[in-house]
CSV table of C-alpha atoms and ligand atoms in Angstrom, one decimal:
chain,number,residue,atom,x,y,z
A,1,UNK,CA,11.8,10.8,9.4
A,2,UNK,CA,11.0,13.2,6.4
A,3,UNK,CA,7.5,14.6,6.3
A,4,UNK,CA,5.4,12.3,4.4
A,5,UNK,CA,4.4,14.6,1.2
A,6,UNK,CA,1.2,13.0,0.8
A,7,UNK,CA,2.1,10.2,-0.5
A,8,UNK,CA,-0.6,7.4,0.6
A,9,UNK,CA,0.3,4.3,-2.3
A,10,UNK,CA,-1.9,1.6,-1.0
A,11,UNK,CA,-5.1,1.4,1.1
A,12,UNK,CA,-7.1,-1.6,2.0
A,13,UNK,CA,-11.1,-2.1,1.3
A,14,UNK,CA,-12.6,-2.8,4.6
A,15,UNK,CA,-16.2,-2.1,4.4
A,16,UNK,CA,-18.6,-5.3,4.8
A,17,UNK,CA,-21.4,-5.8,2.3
A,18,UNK,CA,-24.3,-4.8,4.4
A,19,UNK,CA,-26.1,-8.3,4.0
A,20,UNK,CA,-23.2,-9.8,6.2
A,21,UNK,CA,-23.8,-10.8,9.8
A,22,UNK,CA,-22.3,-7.5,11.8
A,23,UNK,CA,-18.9,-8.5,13.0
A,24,UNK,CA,-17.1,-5.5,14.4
A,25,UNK,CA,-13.1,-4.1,13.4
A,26,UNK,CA,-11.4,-2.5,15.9
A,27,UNK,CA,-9.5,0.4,14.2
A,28,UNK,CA,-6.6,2.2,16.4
A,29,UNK,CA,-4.5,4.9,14.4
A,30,UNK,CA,-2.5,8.1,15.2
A,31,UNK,CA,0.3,10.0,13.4
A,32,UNK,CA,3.8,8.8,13.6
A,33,UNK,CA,7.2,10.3,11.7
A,34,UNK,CA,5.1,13.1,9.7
A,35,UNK,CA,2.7,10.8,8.8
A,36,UNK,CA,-0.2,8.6,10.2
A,37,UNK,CA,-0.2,4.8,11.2
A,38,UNK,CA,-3.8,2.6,11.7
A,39,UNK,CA,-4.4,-1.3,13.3
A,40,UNK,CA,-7.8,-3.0,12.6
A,41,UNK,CA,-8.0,-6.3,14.0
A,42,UNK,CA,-11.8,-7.9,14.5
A,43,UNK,CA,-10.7,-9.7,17.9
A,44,UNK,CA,-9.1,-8.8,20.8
A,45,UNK,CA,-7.6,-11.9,22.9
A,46,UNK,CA,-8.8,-11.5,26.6
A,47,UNK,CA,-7.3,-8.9,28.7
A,48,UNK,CA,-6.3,-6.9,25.9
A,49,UNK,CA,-7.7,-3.3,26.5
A,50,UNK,CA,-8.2,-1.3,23.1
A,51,UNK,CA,-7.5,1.9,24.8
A,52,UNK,CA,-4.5,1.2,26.6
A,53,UNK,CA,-3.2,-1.1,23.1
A,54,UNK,CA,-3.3,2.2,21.1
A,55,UNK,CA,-1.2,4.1,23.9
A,56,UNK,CA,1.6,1.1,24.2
A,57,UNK,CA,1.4,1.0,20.3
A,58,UNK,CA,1.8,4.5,20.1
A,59,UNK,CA,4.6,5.0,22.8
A,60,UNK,CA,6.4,2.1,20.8
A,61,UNK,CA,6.2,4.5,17.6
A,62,UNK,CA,7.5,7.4,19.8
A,63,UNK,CA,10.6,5.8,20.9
A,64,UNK,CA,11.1,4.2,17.3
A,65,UNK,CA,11.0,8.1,16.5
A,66,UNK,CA,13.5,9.4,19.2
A,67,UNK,CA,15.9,6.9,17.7
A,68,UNK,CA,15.6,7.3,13.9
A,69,UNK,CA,14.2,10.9,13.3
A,70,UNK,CA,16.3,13.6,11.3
A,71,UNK,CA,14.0,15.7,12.2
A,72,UNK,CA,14.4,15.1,16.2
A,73,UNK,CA,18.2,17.0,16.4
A,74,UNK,CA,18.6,14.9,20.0
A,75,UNK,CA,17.9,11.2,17.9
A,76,UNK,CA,20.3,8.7,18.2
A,77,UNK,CA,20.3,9.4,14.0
A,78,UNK,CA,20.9,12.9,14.5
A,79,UNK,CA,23.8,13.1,17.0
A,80,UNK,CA,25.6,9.9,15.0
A,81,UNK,CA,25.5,12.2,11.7
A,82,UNK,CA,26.5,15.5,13.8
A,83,UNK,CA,30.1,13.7,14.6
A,84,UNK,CA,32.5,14.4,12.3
A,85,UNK,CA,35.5,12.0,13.8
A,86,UNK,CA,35.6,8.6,12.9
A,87,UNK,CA,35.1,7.2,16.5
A,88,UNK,CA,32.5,4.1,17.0
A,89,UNK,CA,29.4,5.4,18.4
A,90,UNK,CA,27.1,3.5,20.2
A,91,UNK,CA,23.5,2.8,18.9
A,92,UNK,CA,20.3,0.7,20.0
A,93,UNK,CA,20.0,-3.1,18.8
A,94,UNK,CA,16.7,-1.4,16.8
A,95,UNK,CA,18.8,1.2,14.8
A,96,UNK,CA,21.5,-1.5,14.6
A,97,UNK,CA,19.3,-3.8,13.0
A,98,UNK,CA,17.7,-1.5,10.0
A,99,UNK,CA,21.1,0.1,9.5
A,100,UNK,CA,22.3,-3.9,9.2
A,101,UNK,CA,19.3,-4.2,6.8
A,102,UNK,CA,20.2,-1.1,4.9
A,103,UNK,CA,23.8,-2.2,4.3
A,104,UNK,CA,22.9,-5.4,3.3
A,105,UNK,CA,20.4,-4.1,0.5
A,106,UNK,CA,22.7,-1.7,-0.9
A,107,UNK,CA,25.0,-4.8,-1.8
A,108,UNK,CA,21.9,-6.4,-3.1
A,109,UNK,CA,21.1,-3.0,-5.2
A,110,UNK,CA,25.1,-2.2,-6.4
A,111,UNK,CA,24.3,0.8,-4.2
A,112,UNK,CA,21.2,2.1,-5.4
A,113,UNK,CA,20.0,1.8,-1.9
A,114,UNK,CA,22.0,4.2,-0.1
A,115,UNK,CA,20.7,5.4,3.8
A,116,UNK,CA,23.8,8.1,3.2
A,117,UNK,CA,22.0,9.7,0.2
A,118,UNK,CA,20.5,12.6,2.4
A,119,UNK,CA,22.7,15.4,1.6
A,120,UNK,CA,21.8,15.0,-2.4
A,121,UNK,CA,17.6,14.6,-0.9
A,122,UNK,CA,18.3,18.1,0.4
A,123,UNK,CA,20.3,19.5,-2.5
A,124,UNK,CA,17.5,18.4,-5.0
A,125,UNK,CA,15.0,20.1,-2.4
A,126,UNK,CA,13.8,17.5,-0.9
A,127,UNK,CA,14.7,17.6,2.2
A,128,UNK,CA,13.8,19.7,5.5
A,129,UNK,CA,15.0,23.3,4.2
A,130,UNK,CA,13.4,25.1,1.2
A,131,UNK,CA,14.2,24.1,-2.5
A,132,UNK,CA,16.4,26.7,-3.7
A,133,UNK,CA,15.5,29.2,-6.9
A,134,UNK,CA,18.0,27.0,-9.4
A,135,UNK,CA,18.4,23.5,-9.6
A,136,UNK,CA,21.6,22.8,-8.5
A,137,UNK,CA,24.6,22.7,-10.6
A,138,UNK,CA,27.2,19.7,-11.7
A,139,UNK,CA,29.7,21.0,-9.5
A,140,UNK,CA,27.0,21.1,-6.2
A,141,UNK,CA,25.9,17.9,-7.1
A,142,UNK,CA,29.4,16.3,-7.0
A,143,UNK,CA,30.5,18.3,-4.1
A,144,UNK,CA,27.6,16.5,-1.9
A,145,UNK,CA,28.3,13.1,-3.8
A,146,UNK,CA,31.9,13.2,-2.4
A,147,UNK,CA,29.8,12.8,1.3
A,148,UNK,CA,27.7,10.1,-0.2
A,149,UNK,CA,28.4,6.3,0.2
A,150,UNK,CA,27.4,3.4,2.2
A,151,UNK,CA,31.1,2.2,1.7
A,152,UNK,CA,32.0,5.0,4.2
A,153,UNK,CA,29.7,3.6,6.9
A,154,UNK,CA,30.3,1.0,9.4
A,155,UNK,CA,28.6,-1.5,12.0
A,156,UNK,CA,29.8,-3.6,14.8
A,157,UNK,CA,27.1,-5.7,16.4
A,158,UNK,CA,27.7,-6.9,20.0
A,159,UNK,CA,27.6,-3.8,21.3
A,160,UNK,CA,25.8,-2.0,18.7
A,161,UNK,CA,27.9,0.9,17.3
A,162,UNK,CA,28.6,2.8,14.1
A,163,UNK,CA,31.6,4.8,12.3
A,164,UNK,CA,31.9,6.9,9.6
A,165,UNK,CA,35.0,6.9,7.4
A,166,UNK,CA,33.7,9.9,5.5
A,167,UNK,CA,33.2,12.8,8.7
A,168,UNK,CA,30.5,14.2,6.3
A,169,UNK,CA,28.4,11.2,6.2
A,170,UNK,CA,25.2,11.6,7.4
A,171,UNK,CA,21.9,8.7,7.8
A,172,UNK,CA,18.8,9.0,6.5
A,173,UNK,CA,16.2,6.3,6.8
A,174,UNK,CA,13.0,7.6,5.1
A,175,UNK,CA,13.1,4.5,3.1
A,176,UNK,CA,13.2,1.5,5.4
A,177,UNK,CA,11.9,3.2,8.6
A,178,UNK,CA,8.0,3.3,8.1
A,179,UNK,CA,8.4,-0.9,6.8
A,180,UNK,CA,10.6,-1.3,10.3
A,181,UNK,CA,7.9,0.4,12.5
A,182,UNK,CA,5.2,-1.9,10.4
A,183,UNK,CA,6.9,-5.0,11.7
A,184,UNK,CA,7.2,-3.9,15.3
A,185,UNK,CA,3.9,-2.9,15.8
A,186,UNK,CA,2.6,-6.2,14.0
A,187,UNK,CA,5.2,-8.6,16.4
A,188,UNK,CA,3.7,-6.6,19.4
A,189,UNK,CA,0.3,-7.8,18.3
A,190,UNK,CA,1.8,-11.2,17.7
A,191,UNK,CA,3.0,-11.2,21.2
A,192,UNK,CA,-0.4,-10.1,22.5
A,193,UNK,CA,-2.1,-13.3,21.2
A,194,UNK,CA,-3.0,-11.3,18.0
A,195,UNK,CA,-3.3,-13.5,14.7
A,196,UNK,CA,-5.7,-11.4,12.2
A,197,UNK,CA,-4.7,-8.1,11.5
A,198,UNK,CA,-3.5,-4.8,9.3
A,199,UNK,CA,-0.8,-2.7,10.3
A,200,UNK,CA,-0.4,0.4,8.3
A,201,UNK,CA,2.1,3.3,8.9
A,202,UNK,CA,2.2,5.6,6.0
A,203,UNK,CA,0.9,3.7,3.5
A,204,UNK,CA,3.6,0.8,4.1
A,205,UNK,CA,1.7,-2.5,5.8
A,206,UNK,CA,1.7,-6.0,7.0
A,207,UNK,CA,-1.3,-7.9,6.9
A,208,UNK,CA,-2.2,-11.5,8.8
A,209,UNK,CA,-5.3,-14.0,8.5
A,210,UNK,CA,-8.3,-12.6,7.5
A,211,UNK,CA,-10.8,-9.7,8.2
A,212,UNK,CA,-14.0,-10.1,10.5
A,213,UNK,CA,-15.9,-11.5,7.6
A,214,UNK,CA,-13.5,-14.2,6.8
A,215,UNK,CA,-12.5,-12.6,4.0
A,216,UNK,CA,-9.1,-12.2,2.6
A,217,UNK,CA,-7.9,-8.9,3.2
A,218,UNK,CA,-8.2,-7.0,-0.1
A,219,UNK,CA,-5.3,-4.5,-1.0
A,220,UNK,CA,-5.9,-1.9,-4.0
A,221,UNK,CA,-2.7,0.1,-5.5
A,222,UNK,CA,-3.5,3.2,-6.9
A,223,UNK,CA,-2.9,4.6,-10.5
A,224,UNK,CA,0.2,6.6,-11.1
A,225,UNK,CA,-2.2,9.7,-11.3
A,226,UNK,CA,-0.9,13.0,-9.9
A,227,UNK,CA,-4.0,14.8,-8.9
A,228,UNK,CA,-6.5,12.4,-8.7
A,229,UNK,CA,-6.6,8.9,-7.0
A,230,UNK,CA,-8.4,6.3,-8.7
A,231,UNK,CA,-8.0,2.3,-8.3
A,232,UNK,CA,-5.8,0.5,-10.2
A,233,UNK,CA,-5.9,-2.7,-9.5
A,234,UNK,CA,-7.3,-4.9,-6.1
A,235,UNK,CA,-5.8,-8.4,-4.9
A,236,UNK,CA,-6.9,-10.4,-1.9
A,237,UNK,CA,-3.5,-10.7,0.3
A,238,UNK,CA,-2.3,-12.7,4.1
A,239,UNK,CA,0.4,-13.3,6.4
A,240,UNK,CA,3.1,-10.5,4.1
A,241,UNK,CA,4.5,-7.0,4.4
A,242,UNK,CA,3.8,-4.7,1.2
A,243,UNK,CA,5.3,-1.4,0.4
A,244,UNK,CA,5.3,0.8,-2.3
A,245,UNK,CA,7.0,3.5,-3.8
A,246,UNK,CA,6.2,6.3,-6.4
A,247,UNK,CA,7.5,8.8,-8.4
A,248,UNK,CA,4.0,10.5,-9.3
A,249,UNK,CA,3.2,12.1,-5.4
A,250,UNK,CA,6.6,13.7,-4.3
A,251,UNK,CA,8.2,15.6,-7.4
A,252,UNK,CA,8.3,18.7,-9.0
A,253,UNK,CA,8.9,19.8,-12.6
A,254,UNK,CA,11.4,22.8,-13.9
A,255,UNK,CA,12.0,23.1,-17.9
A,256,UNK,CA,10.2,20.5,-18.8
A,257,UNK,CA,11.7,17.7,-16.9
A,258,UNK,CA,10.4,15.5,-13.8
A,259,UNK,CA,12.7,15.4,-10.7
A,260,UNK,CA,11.4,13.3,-7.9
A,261,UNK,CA,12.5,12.2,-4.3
A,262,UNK,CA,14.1,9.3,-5.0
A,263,UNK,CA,17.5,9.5,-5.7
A,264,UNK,CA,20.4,7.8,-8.0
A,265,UNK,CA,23.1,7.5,-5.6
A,266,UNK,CA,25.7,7.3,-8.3
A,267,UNK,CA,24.5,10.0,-10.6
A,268,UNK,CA,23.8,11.8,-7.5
A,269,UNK,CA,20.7,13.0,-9.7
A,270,UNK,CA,16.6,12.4,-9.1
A,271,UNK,CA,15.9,9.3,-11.2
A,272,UNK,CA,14.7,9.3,-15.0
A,273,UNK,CA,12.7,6.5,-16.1
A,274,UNK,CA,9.8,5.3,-16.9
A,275,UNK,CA,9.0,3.5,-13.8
A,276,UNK,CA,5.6,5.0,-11.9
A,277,UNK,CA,5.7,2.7,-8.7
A,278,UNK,CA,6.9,-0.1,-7.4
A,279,UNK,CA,5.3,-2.3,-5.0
A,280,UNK,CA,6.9,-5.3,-2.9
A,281,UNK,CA,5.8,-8.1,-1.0
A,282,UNK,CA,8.2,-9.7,1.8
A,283,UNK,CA,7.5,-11.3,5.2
A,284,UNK,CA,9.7,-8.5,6.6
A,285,UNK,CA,7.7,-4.8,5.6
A,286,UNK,CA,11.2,-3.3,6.4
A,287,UNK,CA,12.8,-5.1,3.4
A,288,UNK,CA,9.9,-4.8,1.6
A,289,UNK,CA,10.0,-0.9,1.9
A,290,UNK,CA,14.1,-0.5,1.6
A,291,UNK,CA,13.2,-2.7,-2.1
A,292,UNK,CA,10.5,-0.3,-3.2
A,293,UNK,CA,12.6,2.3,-3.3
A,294,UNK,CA,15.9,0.6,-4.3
A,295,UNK,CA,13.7,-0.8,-7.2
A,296,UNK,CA,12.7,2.0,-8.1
A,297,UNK,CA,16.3,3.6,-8.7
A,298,UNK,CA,17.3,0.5,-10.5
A,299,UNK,CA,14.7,0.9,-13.1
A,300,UNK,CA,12.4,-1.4,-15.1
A,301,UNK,CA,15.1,-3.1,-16.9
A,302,UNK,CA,17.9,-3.2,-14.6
A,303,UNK,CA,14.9,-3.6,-11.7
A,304,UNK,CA,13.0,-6.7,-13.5
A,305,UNK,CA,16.7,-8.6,-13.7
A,306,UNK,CA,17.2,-8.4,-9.9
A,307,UNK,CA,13.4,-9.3,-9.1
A,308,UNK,CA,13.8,-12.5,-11.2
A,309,UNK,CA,17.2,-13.5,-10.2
A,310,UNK,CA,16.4,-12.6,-5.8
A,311,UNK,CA,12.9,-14.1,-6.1
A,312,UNK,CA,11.4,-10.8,-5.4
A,313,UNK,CA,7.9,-10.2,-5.2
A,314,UNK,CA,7.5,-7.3,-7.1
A,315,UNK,CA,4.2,-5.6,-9.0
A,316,UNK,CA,6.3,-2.5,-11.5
A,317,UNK,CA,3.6,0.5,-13.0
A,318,UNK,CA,5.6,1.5,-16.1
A,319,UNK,CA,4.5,5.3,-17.8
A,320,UNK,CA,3.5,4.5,-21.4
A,321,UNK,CA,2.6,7.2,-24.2
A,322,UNK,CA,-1.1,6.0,-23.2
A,323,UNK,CA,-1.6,4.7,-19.8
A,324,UNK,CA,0.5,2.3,-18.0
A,325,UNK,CA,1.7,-0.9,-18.0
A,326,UNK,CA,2.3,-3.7,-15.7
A,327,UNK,CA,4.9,-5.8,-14.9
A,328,UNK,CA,4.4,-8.5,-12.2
A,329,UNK,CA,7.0,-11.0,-10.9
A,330,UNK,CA,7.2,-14.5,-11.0
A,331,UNK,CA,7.0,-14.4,-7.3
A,332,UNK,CA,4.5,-12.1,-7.1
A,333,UNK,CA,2.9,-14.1,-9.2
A,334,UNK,CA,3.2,-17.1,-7.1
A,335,UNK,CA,2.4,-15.5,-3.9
A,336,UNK,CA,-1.5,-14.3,-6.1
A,337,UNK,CA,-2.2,-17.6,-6.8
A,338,UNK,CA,-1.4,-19.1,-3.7
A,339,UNK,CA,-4.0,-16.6,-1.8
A,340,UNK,CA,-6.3,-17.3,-4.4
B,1,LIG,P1,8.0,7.3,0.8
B,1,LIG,O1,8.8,7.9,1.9
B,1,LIG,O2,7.4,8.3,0.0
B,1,LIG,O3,7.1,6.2,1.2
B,1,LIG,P2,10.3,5.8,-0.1
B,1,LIG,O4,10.1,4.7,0.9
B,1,LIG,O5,10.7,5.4,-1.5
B,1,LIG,O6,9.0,6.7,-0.2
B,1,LIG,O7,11.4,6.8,0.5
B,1,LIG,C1,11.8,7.9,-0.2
B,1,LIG,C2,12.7,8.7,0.7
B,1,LIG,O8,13.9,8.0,0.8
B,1,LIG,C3,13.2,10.0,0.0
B,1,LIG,O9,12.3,11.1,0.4
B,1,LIG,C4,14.6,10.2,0.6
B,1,LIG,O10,14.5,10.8,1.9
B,1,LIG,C5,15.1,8.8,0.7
B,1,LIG,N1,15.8,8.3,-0.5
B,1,LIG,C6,15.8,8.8,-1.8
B,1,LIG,N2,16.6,8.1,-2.6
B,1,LIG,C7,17.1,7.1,-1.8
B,1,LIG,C8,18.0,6.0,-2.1
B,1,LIG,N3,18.5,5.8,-3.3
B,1,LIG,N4,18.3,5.1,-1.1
B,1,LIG,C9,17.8,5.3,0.1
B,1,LIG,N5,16.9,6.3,0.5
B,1,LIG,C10,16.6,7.2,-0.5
B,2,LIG,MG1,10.9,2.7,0.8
């Protein structure tokens, strides 16, 4: 995974009014692909140690790691984007399934989701090696487009395998691989008898039932604000995934102009718009994640077309002269005032 730049979108307000009878939350965390992951859950069903939950939660993060990581040269990630020939290669039913994901969202997006966008994250510095001196140049920029393109990349199900068409393609799945962890730590817990809880890893989460009080669980998103984090809005949520993604944490600016870490797959430039962050809402924190971020290359105007024609739960922060402004889906709408 890449390192998690501080970028920490959504939090949730857990702390009882003191006047409440005391019920206890039980909060596990640890860090997990250059970033951090938390539980809270109020009950425990019988027999379910908290100690040795963390440690099966935590070695179920590990191996999701081992698989995915760029980072990790010997992950199953890293060794498929290390062949050059355009032999199948065998990969886990896990990968398999958020690569299948992937693909399926970059039809969705016209290919502004793109898992084979990597080799532009790095060229626009934001990748593992140092950002170069210069920004890059028209002619670097289409020299690592050429290598670019979900088109290239293939998957066969039973067995699970992948092949490249392009030998330069390489996979990386910063976008969708916090959401996927998120949903397998939340159907562990579901397996475990669990049925109120908040799974976070790196600010992506999936919430179900209600905290120890009885209360909904309360979600705040942040303002678009680059040095200081202040509250922007807070909305009682259950039983959904929610990820966000932003273009006011992970950026830099040279001349003048903005250039962030998400990345135009067919411009094969950092995105310009006005569009601060985008947060989703889908049963599935995987999708929800891989949306944020394909949302957020798409736009507010190309973006708000495919939110109201997939029935996407979507909550947009748009940059305005003064302030911000919001723009919140009919189904995200729907899904408010059904909690409500
Ligand atoms: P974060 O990792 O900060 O939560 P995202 O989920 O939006 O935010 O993921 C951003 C990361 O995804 C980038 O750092 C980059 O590695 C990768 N990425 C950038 N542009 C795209 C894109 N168009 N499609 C898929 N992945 C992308
Ligand atoms: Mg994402």
């Amino acid at each position: 995974m890449r390192r998690q730049l501080g970028i920490f979108l959504v939090f949730c307000w857990l702390l009882l009014p003191a006047c409440q009878k005391q019920v206890e939350t039980l909060h596990l965390d640890g860090a997990t692909m250059g970033t951090t992951w938390s539980v809270k859950l109020h009950s425990l069903p019988d027999g379910v140690d908290p100690v040795q939950l963390k440690s099966q939660l935590q070695s179920q993060l590990d191996s999701i790691n081992r698989l995915m990581s760029t980072y990790d040269p010997e992950s199953e990630i890293s060794r498929f984007n290390r062949q050059t020939s355009g032999d199948w290669f065998a990969i886990s039913t896990e990968t398999a399934e958020v690569i299948s994901l992937s693909l399926h969202l970059s039809q969705l997006t016209a290919g502004a989701f793109d898992i084979s966008v990597g080799p532009l994250v790095e060229l626009w510095g934001f990748g593992a090696s140092e950002r170069g001196e210069q920004l890059p140049t028209n002619e670097q920029v289409a020299e690592q487009l050429a290598k670019v393109g979900y088109q290239h990349l293939q998957l066969r199900r039973a067995p699970a395998a992948l092949r490249k068409t392009q030998p330069l393609l390489r996979i990386d799945l910063s976008a969708v691989a916090k959401g996927y962890a998120v949903d397998l730590l939340a159907e562990s817990l579901v397996e475990r008898g669990v049925d109120n809880y908040l799974v976070e890893v790196g600010g992506e989460l999936r919430i179900a039932g209600q905290r120890s009080d009885g209360t909904a669980w309360k979600i705040a998103l942040e303002k678009p604000l680059e040095e200081a984090r202040e509250v922007k809005t807070i909305f009682p949520l259950t039983d959904t995934g929610l990820a966000t993604s932003g273009n006011y944490r992970n950026f830099y600016i040279e001349n003048g102009q903005r250039y962030s870490h998400t990345i135009d797959p067919v411009s094969g430039r950092p995105i310009r718009h006005r569009l601060a962050s985008v947060t989703v809402l889908d049963p599935a924190c995987a999708r929800a994640d891989a949306l944020a971020t394909a949302l957020m290359v798409l736009g507010e105007e190309k973006g708000q077309i495919l939110v109201e024609q997939q029935q996407i739960a979507a909550y947009f922060l748009i940059h305005e002269q003064q302030g911000t402004e919001v723009y919140v889906s009919p189904a995200f709408q729907k899904f408010l005032a059904e909690v409500n």
